[in-house]
PDB file of C-alpha atoms in Angstrom:
ATOM      1  CA  MET A   1     147.981 123.748 109.873  1.00 53.00           C
ATOM      2  CA  ARG A   2     147.249 122.351 113.291  1.00 68.00           C
ATOM      3  CA  THR A   3     144.191 120.360 114.136  1.00 86.00           C
ATOM      4  CA  LEU A   4     140.758 122.013 114.185  1.00 94.00           C
ATOM      5  CA  ALA A   5     139.457 119.589 116.824  1.00 94.00           C
ATOM      6  CA  PRO A   6     139.861 121.871 119.902  1.00 95.00           C
ATOM      7  CA  LEU A   7     138.143 124.743 118.089  1.00 97.00           C
ATOM      8  CA  ALA A   8     135.246 122.521 117.007  1.00 97.00           C
ATOM      9  CA  PHE A   9     134.947 121.185 120.559  1.00 97.00           C
ATOM     10  CA  VAL A  10     134.845 124.656 122.170  1.00 98.00           C
ATOM     11  CA  LEU A  11     132.330 125.993 119.651  1.00 98.00           C
ATOM     12  CA  ALA A  12     130.077 122.926 120.004  1.00 98.00           C
ATOM     13  CA  ILE A  13     129.995 123.104 123.811  1.00 98.00           C
ATOM     14  CA  SER A  14     129.487 126.877 123.768  1.00 98.00           C
ATOM     15  CA  ALA A  15     126.699 126.691 121.195  1.00 98.00           C
ATOM     16  CA  ALA A  16     124.891 124.019 123.211  1.00 98.00           C
ATOM     17  CA  TYR A  17     125.150 126.171 126.325  1.00 98.00           C
ATOM     18  CA  GLY A  18     124.114 129.256 124.330  1.00 98.00           C
ATOM     19  CA  PHE A  19     120.905 127.665 123.049  1.00 98.00           C
ATOM     20  CA  TRP A  20     120.048 126.511 126.582  1.00 98.00           C
ATOM     21  CA  TYR A  21     120.848 130.018 127.882  1.00 97.00           C
ATOM     22  CA  ARG A  22     118.609 131.692 125.312  1.00 96.00           C
ATOM     23  CA  ARG A  23     115.763 129.240 125.938  1.00 97.00           C
ATOM     24  CA  THR A  24     115.751 129.509 129.737  1.00 97.00           C
ATOM     25  CA  ARG A  25     116.684 133.130 130.455  1.00 97.00           C
ATOM     26  CA  GLY A  26     113.663 135.300 131.223  1.00 97.00           C
ATOM     27  CA  ARG A  27     111.252 132.409 131.619  1.00 97.00           C
ATOM     28  CA  VAL A  28     108.989 132.629 134.650  1.00 97.00           C
ATOM     29  CA  VAL A  29     109.177 129.255 136.376  1.00 96.00           C
ATOM     30  CA  ALA A  30     106.330 128.513 138.762  1.00 93.00           C
ATOM     31  CA  LYS A  31     107.423 127.358 142.187  1.00 85.00           C
ATOM     32  CA  LYS A  32     105.672 124.128 142.986  1.00 76.00           C
ATOM     33  CA  ALA A  33     103.807 123.973 146.284  1.00 67.00           C
ATOM     34  CA  PRO A  34     104.669 127.379 147.712  1.00 64.00           C
ATOM     35  CA  GLU A  35     102.651 126.257 150.758  1.00 66.00           C
ATOM     36  CA  SER A  36     105.542 123.972 151.674  1.00 65.00           C
ATOM     37  CA  GLN A  37     107.782 126.974 152.392  1.00 70.00           C
ATOM     38  CA  PRO A  38     107.926 127.396 156.141  1.00 72.00           C
ATOM     39  CA  LEU A  39     107.550 131.165 156.032  1.00 78.00           C
ATOM     40  CA  GLY A  40     107.329 133.800 153.364  1.00 88.00           C
ATOM     41  CA  LEU A  41     109.795 136.624 152.946  1.00 92.00           C
ATOM     42  CA  THR A  42     109.271 139.397 155.451  1.00 93.00           C
ATOM     43  CA  PRO A  43     109.382 143.185 154.999  1.00 94.00           C
ATOM     44  CA  ALA A  44     112.484 143.150 157.202  1.00 94.00           C
ATOM     45  CA  GLN A  45     114.263 140.878 154.735  1.00 93.00           C
ATOM     46  CA  ILE A  46     113.430 142.790 151.575  1.00 94.00           C
ATOM     47  CA  GLY A  47     113.347 146.260 153.136  1.00 94.00           C
ATOM     48  CA  VAL A  48     109.848 147.260 152.025  1.00 95.00           C
ATOM     49  CA  GLU A  49     106.270 146.415 152.962  1.00 95.00           C
ATOM     50  CA  LEU A  50     104.799 143.579 150.914  1.00 95.00           C
ATOM     51  CA  GLY A  51     102.215 144.486 148.270  1.00 96.00           C
ATOM     52  CA  THR A  52      98.635 143.779 149.318  1.00 95.00           C
ATOM     53  CA  ARG A  53      98.330 141.421 146.344  1.00 95.00           C
ATOM     54  CA  GLY A  54     101.898 140.518 145.452  1.00 96.00           C
ATOM     55  CA  THR A  55     105.508 141.642 145.331  1.00 97.00           C
ATOM     56  CA  LEU A  56     108.200 141.518 142.649  1.00 98.00           C
ATOM     57  CA  VAL A  57     111.652 141.194 144.219  1.00 98.00           C
ATOM     58  CA  GLN A  58     114.403 141.938 141.693  1.00 98.00           C
ATOM     59  CA  PHE A  59     118.044 141.136 142.490  1.00 98.00           C
ATOM     60  CA  SER A  60     120.540 143.235 140.514  1.00 97.00           C
ATOM     61  CA  SER A  61     124.285 143.785 140.385  1.00 96.00           C
ATOM     62  CA  ALA A  62     126.686 146.337 138.979  1.00 95.00           C
ATOM     63  CA  PHE A  63     128.058 144.177 136.153  1.00 96.00           C
ATOM     64  CA  CYS A  64     124.697 143.238 134.714  1.00 96.00           C
ATOM     65  CA  SER A  65     123.480 144.622 131.392  1.00 95.00           C
ATOM     66  CA  PRO A  66     119.856 143.374 131.467  1.00 96.00           C
ATOM     67  CA  CYS A  67     119.267 144.663 135.035  1.00 96.00           C
ATOM     68  CA  ARG A  68     118.435 148.166 133.763  1.00 95.00           C
ATOM     69  CA  ALA A  69     115.925 146.830 131.252  1.00 95.00           C
ATOM     70  CA  THR A  70     114.415 144.538 133.884  1.00 97.00           C
ATOM     71  CA  ARG A  71     113.966 147.433 136.256  1.00 97.00           C
ATOM     72  CA  ALA A  72     112.257 149.507 133.567  1.00 96.00           C
ATOM     73  CA  LEU A  73     110.014 146.588 132.583  1.00 97.00           C
ATOM     74  CA  LEU A  74     108.885 145.779 136.134  1.00 98.00           C
ATOM     75  CA  THR A  75     108.368 149.474 136.911  1.00 97.00           C
ATOM     76  CA  ASP A  76     106.164 149.692 133.839  1.00 97.00           C
ATOM     77  CA  ILE A  77     104.191 146.534 134.657  1.00 96.00           C
ATOM     78  CA  THR A  78     103.492 147.641 138.233  1.00 96.00           C
ATOM     79  CA  ALA A  79     102.703 151.260 137.311  1.00 95.00           C
ATOM     80  CA  ASP A  80      98.945 150.663 137.084  1.00 92.00           C
ATOM     81  CA  GLN A  81      98.764 147.928 139.738  1.00 93.00           C
ATOM     82  CA  PRO A  82      98.729 149.657 143.125  1.00 94.00           C
ATOM     83  CA  ASP A  83      98.478 146.317 144.949  1.00 95.00           C
ATOM     84  CA  ILE A  84     101.781 145.061 143.521  1.00 96.00           C
ATOM     85  CA  VAL A  85     105.092 146.332 144.910  1.00 97.00           C
ATOM     86  CA  HIS A  86     108.346 146.135 142.954  1.00 97.00           C
ATOM     87  CA  VAL A  87     111.627 146.288 144.862  1.00 97.00           C
ATOM     88  CA  ASP A  88     115.096 146.280 143.327  1.00 97.00           C
ATOM     89  CA  ILE A  89     117.768 144.860 145.663  1.00 97.00           C
ATOM     90  CA  ASP A  90     121.535 145.021 145.189  1.00 97.00           C
ATOM     91  CA  ALA A  91     122.491 141.346 145.435  1.00 97.00           C
ATOM     92  CA  GLU A  92     126.093 142.019 146.457  1.00 95.00           C
ATOM     93  CA  SER A  93     125.119 143.908 149.618  1.00 95.00           C
ATOM     94  CA  HIS A  94     122.525 141.264 150.616  1.00 96.00           C
ATOM     95  CA  LEU A  95     124.604 138.102 150.283  1.00 96.00           C
ATOM     96  CA  GLU A  96     122.976 136.354 153.220  1.00 94.00           C
ATOM     97  CA  LEU A  97     119.544 136.671 151.627  1.00 95.00           C
ATOM     98  CA  VAL A  98     121.034 135.758 148.231  1.00 95.00           C
ATOM     99  CA  ARG A  99     122.449 132.506 149.651  1.00 94.00           C
ATOM    100  CA  LYS A 100     119.251 131.671 151.506  1.00 92.00           C
ATOM    101  CA  LEU A 101     117.203 132.106 148.321  1.00 93.00           C
ATOM    102  CA  ASP A 102     119.903 130.476 146.169  1.00 94.00           C
ATOM    103  CA  ILE A 103     120.187 133.406 143.763  1.00 96.00           C
ATOM    104  CA  ARG A 104     123.062 132.596 141.402  1.00 96.00           C
ATOM    105  CA  SER A 105     122.940 135.257 138.716  1.00 97.00           C
ATOM    106  CA  THR A 106     121.442 138.665 138.043  1.00 97.00           C
ATOM    107  CA  PRO A 107     118.863 139.781 137.272  1.00 98.00           C
ATOM    108  CA  THR A 108     116.749 137.257 139.162  1.00 98.00           C
ATOM    109  CA  THR A 109     113.150 138.216 139.895  1.00 98.00           C
ATOM    110  CA  LEU A 110     111.024 136.500 142.534  1.00 97.00           C
ATOM    111  CA  ILE A 111     107.246 136.733 142.374  1.00 96.00           C
ATOM    112  CA  LEU A 112     105.776 136.683 145.879  1.00 95.00           C
ATOM    113  CA  ASP A 113     102.156 136.330 146.921  1.00 93.00           C
ATOM    114  CA  ARG A 114     100.666 138.617 149.566  1.00 93.00           C
ATOM    115  CA  ASN A 115     102.128 136.456 152.342  1.00 92.00           C
ATOM    116  CA  GLY A 116     105.623 136.741 150.904  1.00 93.00           C
ATOM    117  CA  LEU A 117     105.664 133.153 149.641  1.00 93.00           C
ATOM    118  CA  GLU A 118     107.589 132.662 146.410  1.00 94.00           C
ATOM    119  CA  ILE A 119     105.228 131.480 143.676  1.00 93.00           C
ATOM    120  CA  GLY A 120     107.584 131.915 140.759  1.00 95.00           C
ATOM    121  CA  ARG A 121     110.965 133.196 139.667  1.00 96.00           C
ATOM    122  CA  ALA A 122     112.622 134.351 136.475  1.00 98.00           C
ATOM    123  CA  VAL A 123     116.376 134.283 135.883  1.00 98.00           C
ATOM    124  CA  GLY A 124     117.434 136.882 133.305  1.00 97.00           C
ATOM    125  CA  ALA A 125     115.339 139.765 131.944  1.00 97.00           C
ATOM    126  CA  PRO A 126     111.796 138.414 132.482  1.00 98.00           C
ATOM    127  CA  LYS A 127     109.324 137.987 129.661  1.00 97.00           C
ATOM    128  CA  ARG A 128     106.616 140.627 130.043  1.00 97.00           C
ATOM    129  CA  ASP A 129     103.583 138.457 129.262  1.00 97.00           C
ATOM    130  CA  GLN A 130     104.766 135.725 131.653  1.00 97.00           C
ATOM    131  CA  VAL A 131     105.173 138.182 134.544  1.00 97.00           C
ATOM    132  CA  ILE A 132     101.740 139.647 133.834  1.00 96.00           C
ATOM    133  CA  SER A 133     100.046 136.254 133.802  1.00 95.00           C
ATOM    134  CA  ALA A 134     101.904 135.113 136.935  1.00 95.00           C
ATOM    135  CA  LEU A 135     100.680 138.256 138.735  1.00 95.00           C
ATOM    136  CA  ALA A 136      97.150 137.746 137.421  1.00 93.00           C
ATOM    137  CA  ALA A 137      97.168 134.181 138.755  1.00 91.00           C
ATOM    138  CA  ILE A 138      97.947 135.196 142.348  1.00 88.00           C
ATOM    139  CA  LYS A 139      95.228 133.865 144.629  1.00 76.00           C
ATOM    140  CA  LEU A 140      93.981 136.347 147.179  1.00 74.00           C
TER     141      LEU A 140
ATOM    142  CA  MET B   1     102.345 151.570 141.639  1.00 49.00           C
ATOM    143  CA  ALA B   2     105.209 151.398 143.999  1.00 62.00           C
ATOM    144  CA  THR B   3     108.679 150.722 142.719  1.00 65.00           C
ATOM    145  CA  ILE B   4     111.114 151.002 145.537  1.00 67.00           C
ATOM    146  CA  ASN B   5     114.728 151.494 144.805  1.00 63.00           C
ATOM    147  CA  ARG B   6     117.110 149.988 147.323  1.00 61.00           C
ATOM    148  CA  ASN B   7     119.683 149.812 144.675  1.00 58.00           C
ATOM    149  CA  LEU B   8     120.923 153.237 143.665  1.00 47.00           C
ATOM    150  CA  GLU B   9     124.445 151.948 143.305  1.00 49.00           C
ATOM    151  CA  ALA B  10     123.765 148.952 141.141  1.00 47.00           C
ATOM    152  CA  THR B  11     121.268 150.070 138.561  1.00 46.00           C
ATOM    153  CA  GLU B  12     120.343 153.714 138.501  1.00 51.00           C
ATOM    154  CA  ASN B  13     123.513 155.428 139.523  1.00 51.00           C
ATOM    155  CA  LYS B  14     123.299 158.861 137.982  1.00 51.00           C
ATOM    156  CA  SER B  15     126.965 158.786 137.114  1.00 58.00           C
ATOM    157  CA  ALA B  16     126.665 155.381 135.412  1.00 72.00           C
ATOM    158  CA  ARG B  17     127.932 155.961 131.903  1.00 89.00           C
ATOM    159  CA  LEU B  18     125.968 154.556 129.020  1.00 94.00           C
ATOM    160  CA  ILE B  19     127.545 153.419 125.774  1.00 96.00           C
ATOM    161  CA  ASP B  20     126.220 152.104 122.463  1.00 95.00           C
ATOM    162  CA  ALA B  21     125.446 148.456 123.298  1.00 95.00           C
ATOM    163  CA  ARG B  22     126.270 147.327 119.750  1.00 96.00           C
ATOM    164  CA  GLY B  23     129.943 148.326 120.105  1.00 97.00           C
ATOM    165  CA  PRO B  24     130.965 145.596 122.591  1.00 97.00           C
ATOM    166  CA  ARG B  25     128.923 143.026 120.648  1.00 97.00           C
ATOM    167  CA  PHE B  26     130.802 143.917 117.456  1.00 97.00           C
ATOM    168  CA  GLY B  27     134.071 143.685 119.387  1.00 98.00           C
ATOM    169  CA  ALA B  28     133.076 140.211 120.581  1.00 98.00           C
ATOM    170  CA  VAL B  29     132.698 139.057 116.954  1.00 98.00           C
ATOM    171  CA  ILE B  30     136.261 140.136 116.090  1.00 98.00           C
ATOM    172  CA  THR B  31     137.555 138.712 119.390  1.00 98.00           C
ATOM    173  CA  THR B  32     135.921 135.360 118.574  1.00 98.00           C
ATOM    174  CA  ALA B  33     137.645 135.249 115.178  1.00 98.00           C
ATOM    175  CA  VAL B  34     141.050 136.246 116.581  1.00 98.00           C
ATOM    176  CA  LEU B  35     140.890 133.722 119.426  1.00 98.00           C
ATOM    177  CA  ALA B  36     139.673 130.959 117.092  1.00 98.00           C
ATOM    178  CA  VAL B  37     142.685 131.467 114.812  1.00 97.00           C
ATOM    179  CA  ALA B  38     144.988 131.713 117.860  1.00 97.00           C
ATOM    180  CA  LEU B  39     143.649 128.419 119.224  1.00 97.00           C
ATOM    181  CA  VAL B  40     144.092 126.563 115.938  1.00 97.00           C
ATOM    182  CA  THR B  41     147.558 127.944 115.110  1.00 96.00           C
ATOM    183  CA  HIS B  42     148.843 128.121 118.727  1.00 95.00           C
ATOM    184  CA  SER B  43     149.884 131.677 117.976  1.00 96.00           C
ATOM    185  CA  ALA B  44     151.473 133.505 120.894  1.00 96.00           C
ATOM    186  CA  VAL B  45     151.590 136.659 118.774  1.00 97.00           C
ATOM    187  CA  LEU B  46     147.814 136.689 118.227  1.00 98.00           C
ATOM    188  CA  ILE B  47     147.161 136.086 121.937  1.00 98.00           C
ATOM    189  CA  GLY B  48     149.583 138.899 122.732  1.00 98.00           C
ATOM    190  CA  LEU B  49     147.727 141.289 120.428  1.00 98.00           C
ATOM    191  CA  GLN B  50     144.355 140.225 121.833  1.00 98.00           C
ATOM    192  CA  LEU B  51     145.778 140.714 125.334  1.00 98.00           C
ATOM    193  CA  LEU B  52     146.529 144.349 124.459  1.00 98.00           C
ATOM    194  CA  VAL B  53     142.973 144.783 123.150  1.00 98.00           C
ATOM    195  CA  PHE B  54     141.529 143.290 126.357  1.00 98.00           C
ATOM    196  CA  ALA B  55     143.833 145.559 128.394  1.00 98.00           C
ATOM    197  CA  THR B  56     142.544 148.744 126.727  1.00 98.00           C
ATOM    198  CA  GLY B  57     138.939 147.574 127.159  1.00 98.00           C
ATOM    199  CA  ALA B  58     139.498 146.532 130.753  1.00 98.00           C
ATOM    200  CA  PHE B  59     141.433 149.557 131.993  1.00 98.00           C
ATOM    201  CA  LEU B  60     140.466 152.450 129.684  1.00 97.00           C
ATOM    202  CA  GLY B  61     136.906 151.252 129.017  1.00 96.00           C
ATOM    203  CA  PRO B  62     135.330 149.074 126.310  1.00 96.00           C
ATOM    204  CA  GLN B  63     134.539 152.166 124.218  1.00 95.00           C
ATOM    205  CA  LYS B  64     138.305 152.846 123.933  1.00 96.00           C
ATOM    206  CA  SER B  65     139.254 149.376 122.701  1.00 97.00           C
ATOM    207  CA  PRO B  66     140.704 149.180 119.154  1.00 98.00           C
ATOM    208  CA  TYR B  67     137.696 147.105 118.087  1.00 98.00           C
ATOM    209  CA  ALA B  68     135.369 149.832 119.379  1.00 97.00           C
ATOM    210  CA  LEU B  69     137.276 152.374 117.287  1.00 97.00           C
ATOM    211  CA  ILE B  70     136.778 150.190 114.189  1.00 97.00           C
ATOM    212  CA  TYR B  71     133.086 149.971 115.087  1.00 97.00           C
ATOM    213  CA  LYS B  72     132.780 153.752 115.447  1.00 96.00           C
ATOM    214  CA  LYS B  73     134.636 154.527 112.230  1.00 96.00           C
ATOM    215  CA  PHE B  74     133.302 151.884 109.856  1.00 96.00           C
ATOM    216  CA  VAL B  75     130.175 150.229 111.259  1.00 96.00           C
ATOM    217  CA  LYS B  76     128.218 152.775 113.260  1.00 95.00           C
ATOM    218  CA  PRO B  77     127.890 155.307 110.371  1.00 95.00           C
ATOM    219  CA  ARG B  78     126.065 152.616 108.363  1.00 95.00           C
ATOM    220  CA  LEU B  79     123.552 151.836 111.097  1.00 94.00           C
ATOM    221  CA  SER B  80     120.308 153.728 111.503  1.00 91.00           C
ATOM    222  CA  GLY B  81     117.483 153.817 114.010  1.00 90.00           C
ATOM    223  CA  ASP B  82     117.521 154.035 117.789  1.00 92.00           C
ATOM    224  CA  VAL B  83     120.840 153.480 119.528  1.00 94.00           C
ATOM    225  CA  PRO B  84     120.470 150.757 122.192  1.00 93.00           C
ATOM    226  CA  THR B  85     122.496 151.769 125.225  1.00 93.00           C
ATOM    227  CA  GLU B  86     124.005 149.847 128.099  1.00 93.00           C
ATOM    228  CA  ASP B  87     125.925 150.597 131.257  1.00 95.00           C
ATOM    229  CA  VAL B  88     129.652 150.615 130.555  1.00 96.00           C
ATOM    230  CA  ARG B  89     130.445 148.444 133.616  1.00 96.00           C
ATOM    231  CA  PRO B  90     129.197 145.004 132.431  1.00 97.00           C
ATOM    232  CA  PRO B  91     131.263 144.951 129.183  1.00 97.00           C
ATOM    233  CA  GLN B  92     134.249 146.370 131.067  1.00 97.00           C
ATOM    234  CA  PHE B  93     133.969 143.516 133.576  1.00 97.00           C
ATOM    235  CA  ALA B  94     133.926 141.032 130.680  1.00 98.00           C
ATOM    236  CA  GLN B  95     137.059 142.659 129.204  1.00 98.00           C
ATOM    237  CA  LYS B  96     138.808 142.211 132.568  1.00 98.00           C
ATOM    238  CA  ILE B  97     137.947 138.508 132.641  1.00 98.00           C
ATOM    239  CA  GLY B  98     139.177 138.236 129.033  1.00 98.00           C
ATOM    240  CA  PHE B  99     142.376 139.988 130.056  1.00 98.00           C
ATOM    241  CA  LEU B 100     143.006 137.432 132.825  1.00 98.00           C
ATOM    242  CA  PHE B 101     142.481 134.516 130.435  1.00 98.00           C
ATOM    243  CA  ALA B 102     144.768 136.133 127.839  1.00 98.00           C
ATOM    244  CA  VAL B 103     147.502 136.642 130.450  1.00 98.00           C
ATOM    245  CA  THR B 104     147.170 132.961 131.411  1.00 98.00           C
ATOM    246  CA  ALA B 105     147.248 131.843 127.777  1.00 98.00           C
ATOM    247  CA  LEU B 106     150.287 133.973 126.981  1.00 98.00           C
ATOM    248  CA  SER B 107     152.071 132.596 130.074  1.00 98.00           C
ATOM    249  CA  GLY B 108     151.311 129.116 128.725  1.00 97.00           C
ATOM    250  CA  ALA B 109     152.880 130.034 125.387  1.00 96.00           C
ATOM    251  CA  ILE B 110     155.965 131.586 126.984  1.00 96.00           C
ATOM    252  CA  LEU B 111     156.450 128.687 129.419  1.00 97.00           C
ATOM    253  CA  SER B 112     155.988 126.111 126.644  1.00 96.00           C
ATOM    254  CA  ALA B 113     152.855 124.781 128.321  1.00 97.00           C
ATOM    255  CA  PRO B 114     150.554 124.100 125.349  1.00 95.00           C
ATOM    256  CA  VAL B 115     147.727 122.683 127.464  1.00 96.00           C
ATOM    257  CA  LEU B 116     147.593 125.814 129.617  1.00 98.00           C
ATOM    258  CA  PHE B 117     147.605 127.914 126.451  1.00 97.00           C
ATOM    259  CA  ALA B 118     144.802 125.890 124.861  1.00 97.00           C
ATOM    260  CA  VAL B 119     142.577 125.786 127.959  1.00 97.00           C
ATOM    261  CA  ALA B 120     142.889 129.518 128.738  1.00 98.00           C
ATOM    262  CA  THR B 121     142.350 130.476 125.091  1.00 98.00           C
ATOM    263  CA  SER B 122     139.340 128.144 124.938  1.00 98.00           C
ATOM    264  CA  PHE B 123     137.642 129.799 127.927  1.00 98.00           C
ATOM    265  CA  ALA B 124     138.180 133.284 126.489  1.00 98.00           C
ATOM    266  CA  LEU B 125     136.936 132.065 123.108  1.00 98.00           C
ATOM    267  CA  ALA B 126     133.824 130.493 124.637  1.00 98.00           C
ATOM    268  CA  ALA B 127     132.937 133.724 126.465  1.00 98.00           C
ATOM    269  CA  ALA B 128     133.514 135.870 123.372  1.00 98.00           C
ATOM    270  CA  PHE B 129     131.528 133.500 121.144  1.00 98.00           C
ATOM    271  CA  LEU B 130     128.609 133.372 123.607  1.00 98.00           C
ATOM    272  CA  ASN B 131     128.587 137.166 123.787  1.00 98.00           C
ATOM    273  CA  ALA B 132     128.715 137.547 120.007  1.00 98.00           C
ATOM    274  CA  ALA B 133     126.144 134.871 119.163  1.00 98.00           C
ATOM    275  CA  PHE B 134     123.771 134.895 122.147  1.00 97.00           C
ATOM    276  CA  ASN B 135     124.287 138.317 123.770  1.00 96.00           C
ATOM    277  CA  PHE B 136     125.635 136.428 126.779  1.00 97.00           C
ATOM    278  CA  CYS B 137     126.232 138.619 129.856  1.00 96.00           C
ATOM    279  CA  LEU B 138     129.357 137.306 131.599  1.00 97.00           C
ATOM    280  CA  GLY B 139     129.066 139.668 134.583  1.00 96.00           C
ATOM    281  CA  CYS B 140     125.492 138.504 135.217  1.00 97.00           C
ATOM    282  CA  GLU B 141     126.531 134.873 135.482  1.00 96.00           C
ATOM    283  CA  LEU B 142     129.924 135.221 137.116  1.00 96.00           C
ATOM    284  CA  TYR B 143     130.020 138.228 139.411  1.00 96.00           C
ATOM    285  CA  LEU B 144     127.487 137.108 142.020  1.00 96.00           C
ATOM    286  CA  LEU B 145     129.040 133.640 142.197  1.00 96.00           C
ATOM    287  CA  ILE B 146     132.432 135.253 142.850  1.00 95.00           C
ATOM    288  CA  ALA B 147     130.908 137.549 145.493  1.00 95.00           C
ATOM    289  CA  ARG B 148     129.158 134.574 147.122  1.00 95.00           C
ATOM    290  CA  ALA B 149     132.362 132.548 147.172  1.00 94.00           C
ATOM    291  CA  THR B 150     134.678 135.278 148.427  1.00 93.00           C
ATOM    292  CA  ASN B 151     132.572 137.119 151.036  1.00 84.00           C
ATOM    293  CA  ARG B 152     131.732 135.101 154.060  1.00 70.00           C
TER     294      ARG B 152
END
């Protein structure tokens, strides 16, 4: 029997990462001081007109399991909110925008105010109640 | 109100095939066990067998992998309730990454390079364990980084 040390090491590191992954994925993190952004995202950048109250910009990719669920969730949340627009963007074909916004994994959802300023983002399938309260908190 | 789809290819492709999402997760549990034993015993034979499993998953599809067949025959009949589905492409991507690590590990074993064997096996084990225990999506974390690094 060889040593178990490498196995224990790999499992310990992976478990630590896994607990961090589970804790952080889907959490809506508020962007501090969105006023400090020079300019908000423009319709030209995201390909659609901004919502009159806010916009949910979802970045997806082909090899992403939770992207489908995220799309369904955000479609559902925005269904009865005509002043919120949801757009689903293929990250791979918008790499320039992806780099500029520092999107590292999919799905990543940005919550924009009516001026296109990012007020929050969620990496991973977002938690429904957190998206709803972030949208409710948008100042008009 | 408005959901605008600029992303027909990535998410809602009509031809995107859906599979039972529990199959790949079950496969990840067996993969974790096999790779754990391979790492401890430095077994080239086990890595070789796992390489064949990754190859079927990567090139024929994760629903054709031997572990998926075990799932269909012995596990699925005992499960009830709604079947959670997922796009076939994310688990297939993960099988391809697993295949690359298994090829590297087997090369390490053949070339008598135990460190290469251990490191490659460890990465494959970590990915399989994270998938099994935390429903980790390797394609979500890796694919965009690769695209960002390789397309200028």
